Amino acid sequence: MPINKLTRLGLFRAKIAQALLSIALTFGMLACSPSLNWRTVQAPEESYSTLFPAKPDKLERNLPFQDQEIHQVLQAAKVGDDIYSVSSIHLVGKQVEFLPKILEQLQNNVLNRAGVNLQNAVTQESYYRNANQQRIAAKNYFLEFPSSEKNNPTHQLMRVMWVESAVENNGVWIYQLAVLRTGASKEDPKTVLTNEAFSPFFEEFKLD
């Protein structure tokens, strides 16, 4: 592969990682009540709806990829130590060819931080609904990100799910749903992130 392509791939990975970090930093600074106030959030431009436990904020950015720009929309809400987020990437026209590579990079950016891969990560099946209101099975991944600081015992825990959705004559969407628990102690991520405070966010995800 020519070096310029490698450079562009590296830049894209860095932009994705920066986007995830921006969620943690931006929404981590918001003052929110730890109580859950579930509400249906409609995102017609991104062709989905789901339940958020608080009013989300929205960020948009363009990511460079192989001489093109990929549009990404982030919606996220912080409740206590937990950040709920949906990332949407819309591929149109010839960009649809990038789907396998972009999905792989999205997954690797998260899984590699936890030192796991798609095969050995802790998973559990849940369901979302497609545009025809059919229940579709999807894997949820449960991850732990240990602190890199020796004197800092806190960890980050994450539950994440990826969804692909092809739209007739309108390309394909890639969604990443995630809950990130910051400042966690040594806890089991699957035990912590499968209760009623988190499951509705994933199970009520619906495609338009």
PDB file of C-alpha atoms in Angstrom:
ATOM      1  CA  MET A   1       0.000   0.000   0.000  1.00  0.00           C
ATOM      2  CA  PRO A   2       1.485   3.439  -0.898  1.00  0.00           C
ATOM      3  CA  ILE A   3       2.742   5.454   2.035  1.00  0.00           C
ATOM      4  CA  ASN A   4       0.188   8.222   1.452  1.00  0.00           C
ATOM      5  CA  LYS A   5      -2.641   5.726   1.980  1.00  0.00           C
ATOM      6  CA  LEU A   6      -1.039   4.500   5.181  1.00  0.00           C
ATOM      7  CA  THR A   7      -0.772   8.075   6.345  1.00  0.00           C
ATOM      8  CA  ARG A   8      -4.433   8.725   5.611  1.00  0.00           C
ATOM      9  CA  LEU A   9      -5.482   5.548   7.441  1.00  0.00           C
ATOM     10  CA  GLY A  10      -3.446   6.595  10.449  1.00  0.00           C
ATOM     11  CA  LEU A  11      -5.003  10.049  10.394  1.00  0.00           C
ATOM     12  CA  PHE A  12      -8.488   8.562  10.234  1.00  0.00           C
ATOM     13  CA  ARG A  13      -7.760   6.309  13.237  1.00  0.00           C
ATOM     14  CA  ALA A  14      -6.431   9.295  15.145  1.00  0.00           C
ATOM     15  CA  LYS A  15      -9.534  11.354  14.334  1.00  0.00           C
ATOM     16  CA  ILE A  16     -11.836   8.538  15.518  1.00  0.00           C
ATOM     17  CA  ALA A  17      -9.864   8.190  18.741  1.00  0.00           C
ATOM     18  CA  GLN A  18      -9.951  11.969  19.188  1.00  0.00           C
ATOM     19  CA  ALA A  19     -13.719  11.934  18.742  1.00  0.00           C
ATOM     20  CA  LEU A  20     -14.140   9.325  21.477  1.00  0.00           C
ATOM     21  CA  LEU A  21     -11.831  11.265  23.770  1.00  0.00           C
ATOM     22  CA  SER A  22     -13.789  14.437  23.052  1.00  0.00           C
ATOM     23  CA  ILE A  23     -16.933  12.748  24.329  1.00  0.00           C
ATOM     24  CA  ALA A  24     -15.260  11.821  27.587  1.00  0.00           C
ATOM     25  CA  LEU A  25     -13.739  15.260  28.091  1.00  0.00           C
ATOM     26  CA  THR A  26     -16.598  17.433  26.874  1.00  0.00           C
ATOM     27  CA  PHE A  27     -19.439  15.596  28.508  1.00  0.00           C
ATOM     28  CA  GLY A  28     -17.364  14.650  31.522  1.00  0.00           C
ATOM     29  CA  MET A  29     -17.250  18.340  32.422  1.00  0.00           C
ATOM     30  CA  LEU A  30     -21.007  18.799  32.376  1.00  0.00           C
ATOM     31  CA  ALA A  31     -22.822  19.013  35.695  1.00  0.00           C
ATOM     32  CA  CYS A  32     -25.652  16.478  35.561  1.00  0.00           C
ATOM     33  CA  SER A  33     -27.883  14.909  38.116  1.00  0.00           C
ATOM     34  CA  PRO A  34     -27.150  11.211  38.778  1.00  0.00           C
ATOM     35  CA  SER A  35     -30.886  10.432  38.563  1.00  0.00           C
ATOM     36  CA  LEU A  36     -32.156   8.774  35.391  1.00  0.00           C
ATOM     37  CA  ASN A  37     -34.792  10.578  33.382  1.00  0.00           C
ATOM     38  CA  TRP A  38     -35.401   8.342  30.388  1.00  0.00           C
ATOM     39  CA  ARG A  39     -36.728   9.994  27.259  1.00  0.00           C
ATOM     40  CA  THR A  40     -37.006   8.965  23.610  1.00  0.00           C
ATOM     41  CA  VAL A  41     -34.572  10.930  21.479  1.00  0.00           C
ATOM     42  CA  GLN A  42     -35.439  11.116  17.798  1.00  0.00           C
ATOM     43  CA  ALA A  43     -32.576  11.609  15.361  1.00  0.00           C
ATOM     44  CA  PRO A  44     -34.355  11.740  11.985  1.00  0.00           C
ATOM     45  CA  GLU A  45     -31.302  13.032  10.124  1.00  0.00           C
ATOM     46  CA  GLU A  46     -29.327  10.036  11.387  1.00  0.00           C
ATOM     47  CA  SER A  47     -32.269   7.619  10.868  1.00  0.00           C
ATOM     48  CA  TYR A  48     -32.587   6.304  14.430  1.00  0.00           C
ATOM     49  CA  SER A  49     -34.187   6.813  17.818  1.00  0.00           C
ATOM     50  CA  THR A  50     -33.322   5.474  21.257  1.00  0.00           C
ATOM     51  CA  LEU A  51     -33.801   6.131  24.964  1.00  0.00           C
ATOM     52  CA  PHE A  52     -31.365   8.461  26.694  1.00  0.00           C
ATOM     53  CA  PRO A  53     -31.370   8.865  30.498  1.00  0.00           C
ATOM     54  CA  ALA A  54     -30.833  12.625  30.142  1.00  0.00           C
ATOM     55  CA  LYS A  55     -30.983  15.208  27.373  1.00  0.00           C
ATOM     56  CA  PRO A  56     -28.017  14.545  25.055  1.00  0.00           C
ATOM     57  CA  ASP A  57     -25.728  17.095  23.458  1.00  0.00           C
ATOM     58  CA  LYS A  58     -24.750  16.839  19.819  1.00  0.00           C
ATOM     59  CA  LEU A  59     -21.376  17.124  18.093  1.00  0.00           C
ATOM     60  CA  GLU A  60     -20.643  16.887  14.363  1.00  0.00           C
ATOM     61  CA  ARG A  61     -17.341  16.523  12.532  1.00  0.00           C
ATOM     62  CA  ASN A  62     -15.852  15.417   9.233  1.00  0.00           C
ATOM     63  CA  LEU A  63     -13.205  12.690   9.244  1.00  0.00           C
ATOM     64  CA  PRO A  64     -10.661  12.452   6.380  1.00  0.00           C
ATOM     65  CA  PHE A  65     -10.516   9.037   4.737  1.00  0.00           C
ATOM     66  CA  GLN A  66      -8.861   8.208   1.397  1.00  0.00           C
ATOM     67  CA  ASP A  67      -9.178  11.703  -0.093  1.00  0.00           C
ATOM     68  CA  GLN A  68     -12.778  12.019   1.066  1.00  0.00           C
ATOM     69  CA  GLU A  69     -14.570  13.288   4.143  1.00  0.00           C
ATOM     70  CA  ILE A  70     -16.719  10.966   6.235  1.00  0.00           C
ATOM     71  CA  HIS A  71     -19.427  12.719   8.254  1.00  0.00           C
ATOM     72  CA  GLN A  72     -19.790  11.649  11.889  1.00  0.00           C
ATOM     73  CA  VAL A  73     -22.487  12.758  14.327  1.00  0.00           C
ATOM     74  CA  LEU A  74     -22.174  12.161  18.082  1.00  0.00           C
ATOM     75  CA  GLN A  75     -24.996  12.428  20.596  1.00  0.00           C
ATOM     76  CA  ALA A  76     -24.043  11.956  24.226  1.00  0.00           C
ATOM     77  CA  ALA A  77     -25.397  12.518  27.721  1.00  0.00           C
ATOM     78  CA  LYS A  78     -23.652  12.283  31.088  1.00  0.00           C
ATOM     79  CA  VAL A  79     -25.366  10.987  34.223  1.00  0.00           C
ATOM     80  CA  GLY A  80     -23.080  10.791  37.234  1.00  0.00           C
ATOM     81  CA  ASP A  81     -19.982   8.830  36.199  1.00  0.00           C
ATOM     82  CA  ASP A  82     -21.659   7.360  33.107  1.00  0.00           C
ATOM     83  CA  ILE A  83     -21.538   8.726  29.548  1.00  0.00           C
ATOM     84  CA  TYR A  84     -24.120   7.402  27.084  1.00  0.00           C
ATOM     85  CA  SER A  85     -23.257   8.036  23.428  1.00  0.00           C
ATOM     86  CA  VAL A  86     -24.365   7.192  19.897  1.00  0.00           C
ATOM     87  CA  SER A  87     -21.940   7.748  17.041  1.00  0.00           C
ATOM     88  CA  SER A  88     -23.413   7.780  13.514  1.00  0.00           C
ATOM     89  CA  ILE A  89     -21.381   7.613  10.307  1.00  0.00           C
ATOM     90  CA  HIS A  90     -23.133   7.896   6.945  1.00  0.00           C
ATOM     91  CA  LEU A  91     -21.430   6.440   3.879  1.00  0.00           C
ATOM     92  CA  VAL A  92     -22.862   7.473   0.521  1.00  0.00           C
ATOM     93  CA  GLY A  93     -22.051   6.665  -3.091  1.00  0.00           C
ATOM     94  CA  LYS A  94     -18.621   5.096  -3.531  1.00  0.00           C
ATOM     95  CA  GLN A  95     -17.933   5.588   0.178  1.00  0.00           C
ATOM     96  CA  VAL A  96     -19.991   2.437   0.816  1.00  0.00           C
ATOM     97  CA  GLU A  97     -16.934   0.500  -0.337  1.00  0.00           C
ATOM     98  CA  PHE A  98     -15.167   1.739   2.804  1.00  0.00           C
ATOM     99  CA  LEU A  99     -17.690   0.030   5.114  1.00  0.00           C
ATOM    100  CA  PRO A 100     -15.603  -3.048   6.132  1.00  0.00           C
ATOM    101  CA  LYS A 101     -12.448  -1.012   6.762  1.00  0.00           C
ATOM    102  CA  ILE A 102     -14.171   1.781   8.694  1.00  0.00           C
ATOM    103  CA  LEU A 103     -16.138  -0.669  10.845  1.00  0.00           C
ATOM    104  CA  GLU A 104     -12.943  -2.607  11.562  1.00  0.00           C
ATOM    105  CA  GLN A 105     -11.150   0.564  12.596  1.00  0.00           C
ATOM    106  CA  LEU A 106     -14.006   1.685  14.836  1.00  0.00           C
ATOM    107  CA  GLN A 107     -13.982  -1.668  16.584  1.00  0.00           C
ATOM    108  CA  ASN A 108     -10.208  -1.887  16.872  1.00  0.00           C
ATOM    109  CA  ASN A 109      -9.956   1.632  18.305  1.00  0.00           C
ATOM    110  CA  VAL A 110     -12.087   0.493  21.240  1.00  0.00           C
ATOM    111  CA  LEU A 111     -11.138  -3.173  21.602  1.00  0.00           C
ATOM    112  CA  ASN A 112      -7.376  -2.621  21.351  1.00  0.00           C
ATOM    113  CA  ARG A 113      -7.508  -0.213  24.294  1.00  0.00           C
ATOM    114  CA  ALA A 114      -8.936  -3.045  26.379  1.00  0.00           C
ATOM    115  CA  GLY A 115      -6.398  -5.566  25.058  1.00  0.00           C
ATOM    116  CA  VAL A 116      -9.055  -7.824  23.483  1.00  0.00           C
ATOM    117  CA  ASN A 117     -10.494  -8.565  20.052  1.00  0.00           C
ATOM    118  CA  LEU A 118     -13.848  -9.582  18.575  1.00  0.00           C
ATOM    119  CA  GLN A 119     -13.170 -13.245  19.308  1.00  0.00           C
ATOM    120  CA  ASN A 120     -12.101 -13.155  22.962  1.00  0.00           C
ATOM    121  CA  ALA A 121     -13.979 -10.136  24.332  1.00  0.00           C
ATOM    122  CA  VAL A 122     -16.751 -10.694  26.874  1.00  0.00           C
ATOM    123  CA  THR A 123     -20.083 -10.446  25.046  1.00  0.00           C
ATOM    124  CA  GLN A 124     -23.813 -10.774  25.529  1.00  0.00           C
ATOM    125  CA  GLU A 125     -26.560 -10.763  22.922  1.00  0.00           C
ATOM    126  CA  SER A 126     -29.194  -8.057  22.970  1.00  0.00           C
ATOM    127  CA  TYR A 127     -31.706  -6.756  20.424  1.00  0.00           C
ATOM    128  CA  TYR A 128     -32.573  -3.592  18.537  1.00  0.00           C
ATOM    129  CA  ARG A 129     -35.342  -2.927  16.013  1.00  0.00           C
ATOM    130  CA  ASN A 130     -34.876  -2.283  12.303  1.00  0.00           C
ATOM    131  CA  ALA A 131     -36.985   0.041  10.150  1.00  0.00           C
ATOM    132  CA  ASN A 132     -39.618  -2.713   9.798  1.00  0.00           C
ATOM    133  CA  GLN A 133     -39.810  -3.024  13.607  1.00  0.00           C
ATOM    134  CA  GLN A 134     -38.249  -6.480  13.528  1.00  0.00           C
ATOM    135  CA  ARG A 135     -36.070  -7.449  16.484  1.00  0.00           C
ATOM    136  CA  ILE A 136     -32.488  -7.944  15.341  1.00  0.00           C
ATOM    137  CA  ALA A 137     -29.850  -9.646  17.476  1.00  0.00           C
ATOM    138  CA  ALA A 138     -26.582  -7.805  18.092  1.00  0.00           C
ATOM    139  CA  LYS A 139     -23.549  -8.481  20.258  1.00  0.00           C
ATOM    140  CA  ASN A 140     -22.772  -6.193  23.159  1.00  0.00           C
ATOM    141  CA  TYR A 141     -19.106  -6.078  24.197  1.00  0.00           C
ATOM    142  CA  PHE A 142     -18.036  -5.477  27.808  1.00  0.00           C
ATOM    143  CA  LEU A 143     -14.625  -3.888  28.214  1.00  0.00           C
ATOM    144  CA  GLU A 144     -12.311  -2.654  30.925  1.00  0.00           C
ATOM    145  CA  PHE A 145      -9.707   0.063  30.444  1.00  0.00           C
ATOM    146  CA  PRO A 146      -7.211   0.004  33.342  1.00  0.00           C
ATOM    147  CA  SER A 147      -5.632   3.257  34.397  1.00  0.00           C
ATOM    148  CA  SER A 148      -2.140   3.879  33.016  1.00  0.00           C
ATOM    149  CA  GLU A 149      -1.173   5.701  36.225  1.00  0.00           C
ATOM    150  CA  LYS A 150       0.447   3.542  38.908  1.00  0.00           C
ATOM    151  CA  ASN A 151      -0.997   5.561  41.774  1.00  0.00           C
ATOM    152  CA  ASN A 152      -4.478   5.793  40.259  1.00  0.00           C
ATOM    153  CA  PRO A 153      -6.634   2.707  40.972  1.00  0.00           C
ATOM    154  CA  THR A 154      -9.599   3.893  38.910  1.00  0.00           C
ATOM    155  CA  HIS A 155     -10.653   2.144  35.732  1.00  0.00           C
ATOM    156  CA  GLN A 156     -13.029   2.844  32.886  1.00  0.00           C
ATOM    157  CA  LEU A 157     -15.695   0.314  31.948  1.00  0.00           C
ATOM    158  CA  MET A 158     -17.545   0.217  28.647  1.00  0.00           C
ATOM    159  CA  ARG A 159     -20.496  -1.551  27.066  1.00  0.00           C
ATOM    160  CA  VAL A 160     -20.534  -1.087  23.294  1.00  0.00           C
ATOM    161  CA  MET A 161     -22.597  -2.292  20.335  1.00  0.00           C
ATOM    162  CA  TRP A 162     -22.151  -1.753  16.592  1.00  0.00           C
ATOM    163  CA  VAL A 163     -25.031  -1.682  14.110  1.00  0.00           C
ATOM    164  CA  GLU A 164     -24.940  -1.447  10.313  1.00  0.00           C
ATOM    165  CA  SER A 165     -27.945  -0.311   8.312  1.00  0.00           C
ATOM    166  CA  ALA A 166     -28.221  -0.124   4.520  1.00  0.00           C
ATOM    167  CA  VAL A 167     -30.741   2.405   3.208  1.00  0.00           C
ATOM    168  CA  GLU A 168     -32.147   1.943  -0.274  1.00  0.00           C
ATOM    169  CA  ASN A 169     -30.625   4.538  -2.619  1.00  0.00           C
ATOM    170  CA  ASN A 170     -29.085   6.346   0.347  1.00  0.00           C
ATOM    171  CA  GLY A 171     -25.928   4.462   1.258  1.00  0.00           C
ATOM    172  CA  VAL A 172     -25.269   2.810   4.608  1.00  0.00           C
ATOM    173  CA  TRP A 173     -25.106   3.880   8.254  1.00  0.00           C
ATOM    174  CA  ILE A 174     -22.679   2.681  10.916  1.00  0.00           C
ATOM    175  CA  TYR A 175     -23.782   3.216  14.511  1.00  0.00           C
ATOM    176  CA  GLN A 176     -21.725   2.789  17.657  1.00  0.00           C
ATOM    177  CA  LEU A 177     -23.735   2.755  20.893  1.00  0.00           C
ATOM    178  CA  ALA A 178     -21.676   2.924  24.045  1.00  0.00           C
ATOM    179  CA  VAL A 179     -21.887   3.530  27.762  1.00  0.00           C
ATOM    180  CA  LEU A 180     -18.606   4.556  29.362  1.00  0.00           C
ATOM    181  CA  ARG A 181     -18.312   4.439  33.152  1.00  0.00           C
ATOM    182  CA  THR A 182     -15.488   6.694  34.285  1.00  0.00           C
ATOM    183  CA  GLY A 183     -13.761   6.504  37.623  1.00  0.00           C
ATOM    184  CA  ALA A 184     -14.763   2.887  38.254  1.00  0.00           C
ATOM    185  CA  SER A 185     -13.032   0.706  40.812  1.00  0.00           C
ATOM    186  CA  LYS A 186     -12.000  -2.877  40.081  1.00  0.00           C
ATOM    187  CA  GLU A 187     -15.449  -4.024  38.947  1.00  0.00           C
ATOM    188  CA  ASP A 188     -16.654  -6.591  36.438  1.00  0.00           C
ATOM    189  CA  PRO A 189     -17.949  -4.611  33.431  1.00  0.00           C
ATOM    190  CA  LYS A 190     -20.605  -7.145  32.446  1.00  0.00           C
ATOM    191  CA  THR A 191     -22.012  -7.312  35.975  1.00  0.00           C
ATOM    192  CA  VAL A 192     -22.088  -3.525  36.313  1.00  0.00           C
ATOM    193  CA  LEU A 193     -23.388  -2.581  32.860  1.00  0.00           C
ATOM    194  CA  THR A 194     -26.265  -5.026  32.362  1.00  0.00           C
ATOM    195  CA  ASN A 195     -28.782  -3.627  34.836  1.00  0.00           C
ATOM    196  CA  GLU A 196     -31.838  -1.463  34.181  1.00  0.00           C
ATOM    197  CA  ALA A 197     -29.735   1.712  34.234  1.00  0.00           C
ATOM    198  CA  PHE A 198     -28.070   0.739  30.947  1.00  0.00           C
ATOM    199  CA  SER A 199     -30.021  -1.933  29.045  1.00  0.00           C
ATOM    200  CA  PRO A 200     -32.873   0.359  27.817  1.00  0.00           C
ATOM    201  CA  PHE A 201     -30.344   2.517  25.992  1.00  0.00           C
ATOM    202  CA  PHE A 202     -29.310  -0.454  23.850  1.00  0.00           C
ATOM    203  CA  GLU A 203     -32.547  -2.430  23.659  1.00  0.00           C
ATOM    204  CA  GLU A 204     -34.722   0.549  22.672  1.00  0.00           C
ATOM    205  CA  PHE A 205     -32.482   1.506  19.775  1.00  0.00           C
ATOM    206  CA  LYS A 206     -34.634   1.674  16.628  1.00  0.00           C
ATOM    207  CA  LEU A 207     -33.836   2.402  12.999  1.00  0.00           C
ATOM    208  CA  ASP A 208     -36.101   4.684  11.005  1.00  0.00           C
TER     209      ASP A 208
END
